[in-house]
Coordinates of C-alpha atoms in Angstrom, one line a residue:
X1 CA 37.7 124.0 102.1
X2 CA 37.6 125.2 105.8
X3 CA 35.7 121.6 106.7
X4 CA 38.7 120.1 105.3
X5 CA 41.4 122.1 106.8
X6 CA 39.3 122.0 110.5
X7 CA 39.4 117.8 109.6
X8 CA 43.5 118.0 108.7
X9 CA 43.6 120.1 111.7
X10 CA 42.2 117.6 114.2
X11 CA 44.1 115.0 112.4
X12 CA 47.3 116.7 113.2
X13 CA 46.3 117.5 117.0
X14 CA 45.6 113.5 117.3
X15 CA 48.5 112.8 115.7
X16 CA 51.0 114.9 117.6
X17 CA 49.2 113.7 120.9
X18 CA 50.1 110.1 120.1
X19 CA 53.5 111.4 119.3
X20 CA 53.9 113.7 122.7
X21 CA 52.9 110.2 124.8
X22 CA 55.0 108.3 123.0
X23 CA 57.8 107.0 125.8
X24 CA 60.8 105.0 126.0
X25 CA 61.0 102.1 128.1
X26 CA 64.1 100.9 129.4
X27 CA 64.5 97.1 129.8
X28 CA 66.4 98.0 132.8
X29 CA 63.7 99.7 134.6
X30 CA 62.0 96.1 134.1
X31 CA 64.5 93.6 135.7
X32 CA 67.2 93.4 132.5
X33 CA 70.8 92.5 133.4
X34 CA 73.3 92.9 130.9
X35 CA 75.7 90.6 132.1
X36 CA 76.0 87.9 129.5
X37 CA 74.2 85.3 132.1
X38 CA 70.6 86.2 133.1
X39 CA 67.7 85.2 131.1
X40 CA 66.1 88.3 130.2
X41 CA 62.9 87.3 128.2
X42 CA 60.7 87.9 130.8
X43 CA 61.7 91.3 131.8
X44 CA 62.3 92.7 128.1
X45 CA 58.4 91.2 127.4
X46 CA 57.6 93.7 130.3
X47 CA 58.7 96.7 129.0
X48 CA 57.7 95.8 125.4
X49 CA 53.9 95.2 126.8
X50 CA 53.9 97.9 129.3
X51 CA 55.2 100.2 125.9
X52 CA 52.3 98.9 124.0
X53 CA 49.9 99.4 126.5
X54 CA 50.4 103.0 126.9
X55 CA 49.8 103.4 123.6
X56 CA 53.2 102.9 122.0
X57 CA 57.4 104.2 121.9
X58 CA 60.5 102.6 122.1
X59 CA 61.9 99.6 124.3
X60 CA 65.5 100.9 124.5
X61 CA 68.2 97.7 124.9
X62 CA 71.2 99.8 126.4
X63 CA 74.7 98.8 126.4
X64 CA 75.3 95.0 127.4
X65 CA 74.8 91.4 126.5
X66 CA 71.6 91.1 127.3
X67 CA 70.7 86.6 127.1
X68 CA 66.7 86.1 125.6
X69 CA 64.6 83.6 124.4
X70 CA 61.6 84.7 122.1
X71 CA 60.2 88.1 122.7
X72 CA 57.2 89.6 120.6
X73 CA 57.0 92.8 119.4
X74 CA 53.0 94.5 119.2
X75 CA 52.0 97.4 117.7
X76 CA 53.6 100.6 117.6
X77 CA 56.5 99.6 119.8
X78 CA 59.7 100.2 118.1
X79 CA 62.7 98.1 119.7
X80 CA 66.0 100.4 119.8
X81 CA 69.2 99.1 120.3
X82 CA 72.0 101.9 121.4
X83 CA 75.6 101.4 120.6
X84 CA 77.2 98.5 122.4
X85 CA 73.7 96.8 122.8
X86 CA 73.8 92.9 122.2
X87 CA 70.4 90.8 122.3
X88 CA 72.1 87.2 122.2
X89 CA 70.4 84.2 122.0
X90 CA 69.8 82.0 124.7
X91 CA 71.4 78.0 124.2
X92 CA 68.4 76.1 125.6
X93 CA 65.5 75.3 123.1
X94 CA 63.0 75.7 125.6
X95 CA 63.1 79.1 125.9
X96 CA 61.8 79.8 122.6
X97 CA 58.1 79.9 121.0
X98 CA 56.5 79.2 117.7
X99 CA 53.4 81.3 117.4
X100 CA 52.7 81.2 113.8
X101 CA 54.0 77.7 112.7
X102 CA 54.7 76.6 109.2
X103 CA 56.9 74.1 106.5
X104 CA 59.1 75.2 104.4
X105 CA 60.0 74.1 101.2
X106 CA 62.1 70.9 102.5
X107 CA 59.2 69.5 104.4
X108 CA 60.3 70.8 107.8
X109 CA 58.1 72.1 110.1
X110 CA 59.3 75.7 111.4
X111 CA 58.5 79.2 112.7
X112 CA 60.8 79.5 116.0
X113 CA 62.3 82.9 116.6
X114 CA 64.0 85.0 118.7
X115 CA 62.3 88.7 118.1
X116 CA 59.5 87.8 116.2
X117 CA 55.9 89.7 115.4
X118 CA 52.8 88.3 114.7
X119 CA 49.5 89.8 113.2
X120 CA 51.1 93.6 114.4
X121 CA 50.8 97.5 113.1
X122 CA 53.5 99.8 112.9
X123 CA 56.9 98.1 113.9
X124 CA 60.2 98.8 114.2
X125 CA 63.6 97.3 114.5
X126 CA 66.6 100.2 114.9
X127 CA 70.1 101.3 116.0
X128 CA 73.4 100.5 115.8
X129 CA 73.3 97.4 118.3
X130 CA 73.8 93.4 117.7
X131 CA 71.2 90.5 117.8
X132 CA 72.9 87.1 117.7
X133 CA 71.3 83.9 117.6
X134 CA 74.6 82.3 118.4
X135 CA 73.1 79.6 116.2
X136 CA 76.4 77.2 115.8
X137 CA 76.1 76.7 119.9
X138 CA 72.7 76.0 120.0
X139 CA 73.4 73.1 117.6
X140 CA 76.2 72.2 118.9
X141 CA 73.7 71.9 122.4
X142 CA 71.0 70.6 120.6
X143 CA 72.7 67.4 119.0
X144 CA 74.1 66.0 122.9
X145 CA 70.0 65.0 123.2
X146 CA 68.5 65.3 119.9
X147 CA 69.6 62.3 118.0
X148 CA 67.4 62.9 114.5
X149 CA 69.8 63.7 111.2
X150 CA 70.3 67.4 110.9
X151 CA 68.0 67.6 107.9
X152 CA 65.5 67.1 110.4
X153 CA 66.5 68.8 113.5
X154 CA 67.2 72.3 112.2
X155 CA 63.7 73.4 112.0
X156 CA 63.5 72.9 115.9
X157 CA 66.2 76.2 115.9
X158 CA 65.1 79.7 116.0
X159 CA 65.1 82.3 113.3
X160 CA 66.6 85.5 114.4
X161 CA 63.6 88.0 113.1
X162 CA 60.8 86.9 112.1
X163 CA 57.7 89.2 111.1
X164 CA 54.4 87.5 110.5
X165 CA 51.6 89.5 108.6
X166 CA 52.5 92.7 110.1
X167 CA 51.8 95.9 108.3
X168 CA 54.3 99.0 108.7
X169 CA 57.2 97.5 109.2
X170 CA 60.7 99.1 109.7
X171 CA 64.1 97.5 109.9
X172 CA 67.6 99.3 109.9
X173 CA 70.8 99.8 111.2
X174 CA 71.0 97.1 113.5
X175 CA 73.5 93.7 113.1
X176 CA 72.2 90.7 112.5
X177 CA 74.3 87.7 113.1
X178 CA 74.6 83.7 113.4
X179 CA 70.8 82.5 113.5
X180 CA 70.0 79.2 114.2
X181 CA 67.9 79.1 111.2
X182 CA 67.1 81.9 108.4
X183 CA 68.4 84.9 109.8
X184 CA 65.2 87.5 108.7
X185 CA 61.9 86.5 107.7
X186 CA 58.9 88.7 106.4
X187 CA 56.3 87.0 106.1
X188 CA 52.6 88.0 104.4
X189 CA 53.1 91.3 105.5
X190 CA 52.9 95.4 104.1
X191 CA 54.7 98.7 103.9
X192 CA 58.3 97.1 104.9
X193 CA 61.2 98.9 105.0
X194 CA 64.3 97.0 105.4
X195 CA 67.7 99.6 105.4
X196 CA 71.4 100.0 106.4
X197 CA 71.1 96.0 107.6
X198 CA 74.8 94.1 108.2
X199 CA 73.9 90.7 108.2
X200 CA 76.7 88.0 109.2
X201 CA 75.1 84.8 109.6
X202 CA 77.4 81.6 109.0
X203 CA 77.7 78.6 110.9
X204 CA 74.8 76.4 110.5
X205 CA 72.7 75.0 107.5
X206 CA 70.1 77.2 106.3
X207 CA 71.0 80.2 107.5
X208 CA 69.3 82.7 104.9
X209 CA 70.1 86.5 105.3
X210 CA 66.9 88.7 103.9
X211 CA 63.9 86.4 103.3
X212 CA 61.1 88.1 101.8
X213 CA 57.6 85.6 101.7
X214 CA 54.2 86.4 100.4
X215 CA 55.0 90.3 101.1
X216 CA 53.8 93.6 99.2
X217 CA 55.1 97.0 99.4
X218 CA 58.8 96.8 100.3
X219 CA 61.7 98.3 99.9
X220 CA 65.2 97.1 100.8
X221 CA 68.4 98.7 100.1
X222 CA 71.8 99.3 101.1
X223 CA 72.6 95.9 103.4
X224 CA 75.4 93.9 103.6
X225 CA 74.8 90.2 103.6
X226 CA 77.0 87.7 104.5
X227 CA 74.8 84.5 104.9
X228 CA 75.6 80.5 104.8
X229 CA 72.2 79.9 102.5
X230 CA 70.5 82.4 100.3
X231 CA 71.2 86.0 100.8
X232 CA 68.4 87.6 99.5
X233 CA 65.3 85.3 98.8
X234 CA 61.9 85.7 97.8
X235 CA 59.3 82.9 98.7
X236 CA 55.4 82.3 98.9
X237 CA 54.8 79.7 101.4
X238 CA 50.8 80.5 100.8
X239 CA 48.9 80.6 97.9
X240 CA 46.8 83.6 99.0
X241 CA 49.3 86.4 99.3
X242 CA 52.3 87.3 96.2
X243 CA 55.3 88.8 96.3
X244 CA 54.3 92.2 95.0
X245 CA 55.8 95.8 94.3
X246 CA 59.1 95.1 95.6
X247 CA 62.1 97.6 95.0
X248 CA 65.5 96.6 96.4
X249 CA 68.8 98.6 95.1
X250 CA 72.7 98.9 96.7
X251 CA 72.7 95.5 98.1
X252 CA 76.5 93.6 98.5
X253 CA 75.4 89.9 98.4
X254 CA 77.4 87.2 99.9
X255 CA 76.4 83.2 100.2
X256 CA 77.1 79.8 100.1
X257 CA 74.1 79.5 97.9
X258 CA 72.6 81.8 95.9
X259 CA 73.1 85.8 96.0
X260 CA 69.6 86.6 95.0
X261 CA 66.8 84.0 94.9
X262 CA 63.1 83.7 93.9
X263 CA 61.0 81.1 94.7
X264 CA 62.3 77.9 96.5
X265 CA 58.6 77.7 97.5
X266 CA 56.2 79.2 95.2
X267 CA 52.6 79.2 95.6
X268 CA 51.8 82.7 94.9
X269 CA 52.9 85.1 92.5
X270 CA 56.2 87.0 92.1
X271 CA 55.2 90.2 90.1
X272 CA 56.4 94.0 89.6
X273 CA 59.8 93.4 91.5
X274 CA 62.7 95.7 90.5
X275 CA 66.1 94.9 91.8
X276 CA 69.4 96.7 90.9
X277 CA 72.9 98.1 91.6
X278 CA 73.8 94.9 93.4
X279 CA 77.5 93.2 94.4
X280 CA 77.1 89.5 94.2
X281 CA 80.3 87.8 95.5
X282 CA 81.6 84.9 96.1
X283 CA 78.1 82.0 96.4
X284 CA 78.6 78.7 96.2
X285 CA 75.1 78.0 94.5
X286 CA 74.5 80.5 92.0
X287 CA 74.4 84.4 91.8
X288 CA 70.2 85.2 90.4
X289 CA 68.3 82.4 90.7
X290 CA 64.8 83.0 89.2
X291 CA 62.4 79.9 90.0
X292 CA 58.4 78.7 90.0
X293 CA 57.6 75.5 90.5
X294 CA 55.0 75.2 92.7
X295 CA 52.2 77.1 90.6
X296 CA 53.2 80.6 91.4
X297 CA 53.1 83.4 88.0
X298 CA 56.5 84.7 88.2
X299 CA 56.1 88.1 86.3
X300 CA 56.9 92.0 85.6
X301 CA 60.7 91.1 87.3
X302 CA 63.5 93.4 86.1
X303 CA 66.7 93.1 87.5
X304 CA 69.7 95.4 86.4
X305 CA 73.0 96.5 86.7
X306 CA 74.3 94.1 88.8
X307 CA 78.0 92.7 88.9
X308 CA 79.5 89.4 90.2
X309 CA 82.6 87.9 91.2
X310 CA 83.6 84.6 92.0
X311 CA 80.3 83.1 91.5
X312 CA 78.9 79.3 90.9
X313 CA 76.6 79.0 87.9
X314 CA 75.7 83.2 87.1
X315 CA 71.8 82.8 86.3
X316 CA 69.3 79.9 86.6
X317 CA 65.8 80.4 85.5
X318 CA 63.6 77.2 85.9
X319 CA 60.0 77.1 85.4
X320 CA 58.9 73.6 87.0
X321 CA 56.0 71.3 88.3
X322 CA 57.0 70.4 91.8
X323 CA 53.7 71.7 93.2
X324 CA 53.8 71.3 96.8
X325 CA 51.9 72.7 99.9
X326 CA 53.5 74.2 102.6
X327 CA 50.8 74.9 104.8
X328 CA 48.8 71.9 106.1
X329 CA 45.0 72.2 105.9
X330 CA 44.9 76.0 105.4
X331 CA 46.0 75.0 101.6
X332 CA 46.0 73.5 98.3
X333 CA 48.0 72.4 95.4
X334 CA 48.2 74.6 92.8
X335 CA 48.7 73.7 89.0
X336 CA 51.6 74.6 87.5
X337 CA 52.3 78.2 87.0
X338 CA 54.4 80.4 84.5
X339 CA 57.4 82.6 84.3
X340 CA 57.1 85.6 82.0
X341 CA 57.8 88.8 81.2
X342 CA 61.4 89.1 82.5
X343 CA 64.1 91.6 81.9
X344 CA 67.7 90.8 83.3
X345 CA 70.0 93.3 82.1
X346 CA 73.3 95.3 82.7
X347 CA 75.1 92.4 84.3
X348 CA 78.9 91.6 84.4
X349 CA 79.8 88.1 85.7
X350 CA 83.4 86.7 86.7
X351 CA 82.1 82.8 87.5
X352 CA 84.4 80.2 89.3
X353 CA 86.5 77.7 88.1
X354 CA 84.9 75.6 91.0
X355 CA 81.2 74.9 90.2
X356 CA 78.6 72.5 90.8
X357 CA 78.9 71.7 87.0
X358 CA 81.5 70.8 85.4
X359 CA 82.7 72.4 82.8
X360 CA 80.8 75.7 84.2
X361 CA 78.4 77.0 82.5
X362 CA 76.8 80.6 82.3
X363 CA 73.1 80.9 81.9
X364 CA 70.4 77.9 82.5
X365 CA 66.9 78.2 81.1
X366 CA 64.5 75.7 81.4
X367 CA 60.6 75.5 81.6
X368 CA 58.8 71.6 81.4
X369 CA 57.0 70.1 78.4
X370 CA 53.6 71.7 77.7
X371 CA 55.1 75.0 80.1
X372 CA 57.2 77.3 78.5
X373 CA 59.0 80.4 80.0
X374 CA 57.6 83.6 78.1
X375 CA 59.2 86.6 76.8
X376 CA 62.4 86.4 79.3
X377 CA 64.8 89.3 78.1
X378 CA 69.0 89.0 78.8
X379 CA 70.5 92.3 77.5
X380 CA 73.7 93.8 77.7
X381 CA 75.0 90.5 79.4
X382 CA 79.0 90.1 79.9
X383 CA 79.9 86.7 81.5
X384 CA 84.1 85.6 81.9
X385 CA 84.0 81.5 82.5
X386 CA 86.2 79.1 83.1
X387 CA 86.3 77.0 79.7
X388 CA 87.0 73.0 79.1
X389 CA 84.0 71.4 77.6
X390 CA 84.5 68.6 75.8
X391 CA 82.7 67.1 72.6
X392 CA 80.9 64.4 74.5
X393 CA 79.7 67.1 76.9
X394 CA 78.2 69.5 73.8
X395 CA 76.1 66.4 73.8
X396 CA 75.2 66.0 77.5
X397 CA 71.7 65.1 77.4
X398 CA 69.7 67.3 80.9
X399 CA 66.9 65.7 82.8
X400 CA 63.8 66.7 82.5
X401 CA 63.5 66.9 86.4
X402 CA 59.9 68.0 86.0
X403 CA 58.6 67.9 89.7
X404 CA 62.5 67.5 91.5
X405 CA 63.6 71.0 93.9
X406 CA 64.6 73.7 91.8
X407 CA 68.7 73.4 92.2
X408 CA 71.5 73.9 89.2
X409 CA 72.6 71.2 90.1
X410 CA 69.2 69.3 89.4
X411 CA 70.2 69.9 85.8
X412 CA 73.7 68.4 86.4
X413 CA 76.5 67.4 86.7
X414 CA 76.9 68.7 82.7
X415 CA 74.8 71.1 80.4
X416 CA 75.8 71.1 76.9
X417 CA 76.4 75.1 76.0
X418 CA 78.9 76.6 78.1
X419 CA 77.0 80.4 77.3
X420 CA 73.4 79.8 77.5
X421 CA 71.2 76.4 77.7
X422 CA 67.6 77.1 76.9
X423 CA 64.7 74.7 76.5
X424 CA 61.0 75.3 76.8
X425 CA 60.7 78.9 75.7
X426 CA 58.9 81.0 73.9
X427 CA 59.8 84.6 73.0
X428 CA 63.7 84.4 74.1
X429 CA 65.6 87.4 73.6
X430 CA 69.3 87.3 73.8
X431 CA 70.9 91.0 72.8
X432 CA 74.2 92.5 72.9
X433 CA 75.3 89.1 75.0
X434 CA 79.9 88.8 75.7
X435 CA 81.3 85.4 77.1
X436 CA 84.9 85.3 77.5
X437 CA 86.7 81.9 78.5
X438 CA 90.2 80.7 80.1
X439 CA 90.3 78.1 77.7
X440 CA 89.2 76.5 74.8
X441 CA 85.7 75.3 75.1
X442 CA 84.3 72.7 72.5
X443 CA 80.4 73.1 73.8
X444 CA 78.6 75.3 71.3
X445 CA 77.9 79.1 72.5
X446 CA 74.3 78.6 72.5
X447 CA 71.9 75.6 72.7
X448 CA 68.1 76.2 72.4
X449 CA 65.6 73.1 72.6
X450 CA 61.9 73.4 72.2
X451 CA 62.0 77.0 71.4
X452 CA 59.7 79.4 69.9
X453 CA 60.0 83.1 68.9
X454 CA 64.1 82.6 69.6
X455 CA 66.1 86.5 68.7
X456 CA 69.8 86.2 69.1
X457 CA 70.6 89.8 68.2
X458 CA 74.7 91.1 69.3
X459 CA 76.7 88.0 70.5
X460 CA 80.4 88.5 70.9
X461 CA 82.0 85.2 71.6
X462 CA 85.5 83.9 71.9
X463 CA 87.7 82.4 69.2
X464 CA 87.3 78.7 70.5
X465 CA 88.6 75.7 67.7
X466 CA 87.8 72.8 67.4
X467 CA 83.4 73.1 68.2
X468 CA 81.1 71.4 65.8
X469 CA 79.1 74.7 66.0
X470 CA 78.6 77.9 67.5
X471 CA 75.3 78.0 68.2
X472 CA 72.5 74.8 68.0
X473 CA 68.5 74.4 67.7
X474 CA 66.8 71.7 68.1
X475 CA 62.8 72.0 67.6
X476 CA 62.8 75.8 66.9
X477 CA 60.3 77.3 65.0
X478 CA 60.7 81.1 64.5
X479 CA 64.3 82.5 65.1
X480 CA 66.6 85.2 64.0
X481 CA 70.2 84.7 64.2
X482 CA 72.2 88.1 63.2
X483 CA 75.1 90.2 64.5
X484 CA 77.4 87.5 65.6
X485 CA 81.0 88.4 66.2
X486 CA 83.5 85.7 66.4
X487 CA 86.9 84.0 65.8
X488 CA 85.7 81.1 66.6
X489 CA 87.5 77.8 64.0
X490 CA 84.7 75.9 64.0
X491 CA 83.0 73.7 61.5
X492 CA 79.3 75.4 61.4
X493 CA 78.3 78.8 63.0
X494 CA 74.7 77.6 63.1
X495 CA 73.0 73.9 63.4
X496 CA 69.6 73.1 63.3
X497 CA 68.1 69.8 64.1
X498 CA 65.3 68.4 64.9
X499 CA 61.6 68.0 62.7
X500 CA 59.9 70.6 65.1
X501 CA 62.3 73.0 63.5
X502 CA 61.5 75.6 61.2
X503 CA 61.1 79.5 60.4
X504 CA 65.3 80.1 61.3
X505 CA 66.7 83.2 59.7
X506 CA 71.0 83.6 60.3
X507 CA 72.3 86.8 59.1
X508 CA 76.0 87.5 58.5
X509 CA 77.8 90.3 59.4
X510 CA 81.2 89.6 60.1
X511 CA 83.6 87.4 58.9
X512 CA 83.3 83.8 60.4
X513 CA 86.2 81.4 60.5
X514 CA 83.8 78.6 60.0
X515 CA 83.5 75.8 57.3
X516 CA 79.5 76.0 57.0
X517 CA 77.6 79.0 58.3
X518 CA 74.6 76.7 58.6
X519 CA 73.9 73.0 58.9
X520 CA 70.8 71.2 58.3
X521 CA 70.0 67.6 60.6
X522 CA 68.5 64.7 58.5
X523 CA 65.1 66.2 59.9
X524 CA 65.3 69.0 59.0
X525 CA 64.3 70.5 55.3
X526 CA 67.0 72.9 53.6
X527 CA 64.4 75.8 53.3
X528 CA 63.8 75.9 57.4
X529 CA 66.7 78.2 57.7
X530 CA 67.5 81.2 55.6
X531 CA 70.6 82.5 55.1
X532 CA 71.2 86.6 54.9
X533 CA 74.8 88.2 53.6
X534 CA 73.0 91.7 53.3

């Protein structure tokens, strides 16, 4: 015991050594002018390296609008901006490095940034201050001599943060806002804490507010996003390193894609990742997007109590075979992969009117033949739409897309339930599920295709007339239908088609206004489906 307390003892000396020569070093003291017009890169590289080279403490950026190109953070040096403090982005191209390049999951090569950090130890971003990538000028610059489509250009823009395989990394309080490309990017990095963020980054295409990538050991919580692509996004741009043990909670989410997103590149695996108490508001391209398609395991992901408003398409989960490399030479293509083990619950949506499909619909699940999505869990699920389908669109027939980007609007421009579409899954659970609609809706509730192990268990649906059925299989073999509550007028609560069906048990419990409470296709024997009163 005293060996132990005379080795804590020394470990505490060392320790508050480092601590008592910590410094702060004040990019003024190095040559920084805060007058909106100088180039300061130079001078706030001096104080970060001069900070690192005496062993660590903060680079303070005082009040001022202090012009930069890239500047790179090393280890221990924490970069603190006071009140009033403005890093902005400088407008010419030149003045900014790529270090750690990369391609994303368009194809475009990428990996400029304004603050970024590379291969460093015990980081930090803090304070109430303002970095701004003033990203819609730099484009605006950058198209009077680059004449290549925008598709291609952007990737020549800088993020705003970028953090590449960096362990103990902090990030709070600061502003981010208008980045020429994503706004934060963590990449294949450890121990990050991301906090109190206000992120305002509109403008330009693909500005992303909180990208997480190949990262383990983070938690994020209490940010407001405002971003013009994904707000919160989870991606593995390399096979070698998942997204893994990630908490995020008190998050108010808003884009003009998705809210929260997993997996527009997916080599590695998404796995034990908790997110919940979010706002979602007012994206343009889905609220939870859950997607693998480049070979990654997307498991152990629970997301909860979560509630939306004015958004495009609530939940998308597609499990696919796109399988591409993002990372020339240092990879290799991956076979597909698998989505499992999912748990979305607590969750109240208000979609649009306005969507990318049309009539809206609420959930989209879809694995590819031969790949199905396993055990995925919706509970307690309360989703308000729009309403309008037609007959000819309960019988919208949805592409395949097997290898096409991961999009709702892949699945487009029509999906034939206007509550759930499901198709390649096994193990499906659907409990104590509420869709409301604006108006009369002649898609069925529910559509499962290619389903196994299907449990419908507490619907409460609106009394639409006029459907052909509630709820439809088509090649499911082992389901169990029971506590249904509706007004629906409709001819048949439950049809079942297909020769791949069988094993279907419906249970009644309420009284249906419906003609038929099940119908059998021409494929389909009598005895597939048994009906319970008791």
């Amino acid at each position: 015991m005293n060996d132990l307390l005379r080795i804590l003892s020394i470990l505490f000396l060392v320790s508050s050594g480092i601590n008592a020569k910590a410094e702060d070093f004040n990019i003024i003291n190095y040559g920084a002018v805060g007058d909106s017009i100088t180039l300061n890169s130079n001078a706030i590289q001096k104080a970060i390296d001069q900070c690192f080279d005496s062993g660590g403490g903060k680079v303070i950026v005082p009040s001022g609008k202090f012009i930069t190109g890239t500047i790179i953070l090393k280890d221990n040096v924490t970069l603190h901006l006071d009140q009033g403090a403005e890093l902005i982005g400088s407008l010419d191209l030149k003045d900014y490095k790529n270090i750690d390049p990369f391609t994303e999951g368009l194809g475009i090569d990428v990996g400029w940034a304004l603050v970024v950090a590379v291969d460093a130890r015990n980081i930090a971003v803090e304070g109430e201050g303002t970095i701004d990538g003033r990203g819609k000028a730099i484009k605006e610059k950058q198209i009077q001599t680059d004449t290549r489509s925008e598709g291609k250009r952007w990737g020549d823009r800088p993020f705003l943060l970028r953090i590449v395989r960096c362990s103990g990394v902090s990030v709070s309080g600061v502003s981010l806002k208008f980045a020429g490309a994503w706004t934060s990017h963590y990449s294949q990095s450890t121990h990050i804490q991301i906090r109190d963020l206000k992120i305002n980054s509109v403008g330009v295409a693909h500005n992303d507010g909180i990208g997480i990538d190949g990262c383990q050991h983070v938690r994020i919580e209490n940010c407001d996003v405002v971003s013009g692509d994904d707000a919160l996004v989870f991606k593995t741009t390399w096979s070698k390193m998942a997204c893994k043990d990630i908490q995020v909670t008190g998050m108010r989410l808003k884009s003009n894609q998705a809210g929260i997103k997993m997996g527009t590149e997916s080599m590695a695996n998404f796995e034990d990742i908790s997110i919940s108490d979010c706002y979602i508001y007012d994206t343009k391209n889905g609220g939870i997007k859950l997607l693998t398609v480049d070979g990654a395991h997307l498991r152990n992901v629970e997301i909860s109590e979560i509630t939306m408003d004015n958004v495009r398409t609530p939940i998308l989960f597609r499990l696919g075979s796109r399988l591409s490399v993002f990372r020339k030479g240092q990879d290799i293509q991956q076979p597909t992969g698998t989505l499992e083990n999912v748990v979305i619950r607590n969750v109240k949506a208000k979609a649009s009117a306005e969507a990318q499909l049309k009539p809206p619909s609420g959930i989209l699940i879809t694995g590819v033949p031969g790949h199905d999505i396993i055990n995925l869990t919706l509970e307690d699920i309360e989703i308000s739409l729009a309403g309008g389908g037609t007959l000819e669109d309960a019988r919208h027939p949805v592409a395949e897309a097997i290898d096409k980007y991961p999009e709702v609007k892949t699945f487009g421009p029509t999906i034939p339930a206007y509550g759930v579409w499901a198709r390649h899954v096994n193990g499906l659970k659907l409990t104590n599920i509420r869709f409301t609609l604006d108006s009369n809706d002649l898609r069925p509730a529910i559509v499962c295709e290619d389903g196994k192990h299907v449990t419908l268990d507490g619907l409460e649906l609106p009394g639409t007339t006029g459907n052909e059925e509630i709820i439809r299989f088509e090649n499911v073999d082992g389901a169990t239908v029971k506590s249904v509550d509706t007004k629906a007028n409709s001819l048949t609560m439950l049809r079942v088609e297909g020769e791949g069906s069988d094993n279907i048990a419906l249970k009644k419990n309420t009284d249906w206004k419906v003609q038929h409470a099940q119908t059998c296709g021409k494929r389909v024997p009598q005895e597939a489906v048994k009906f319970i009163t008791k």
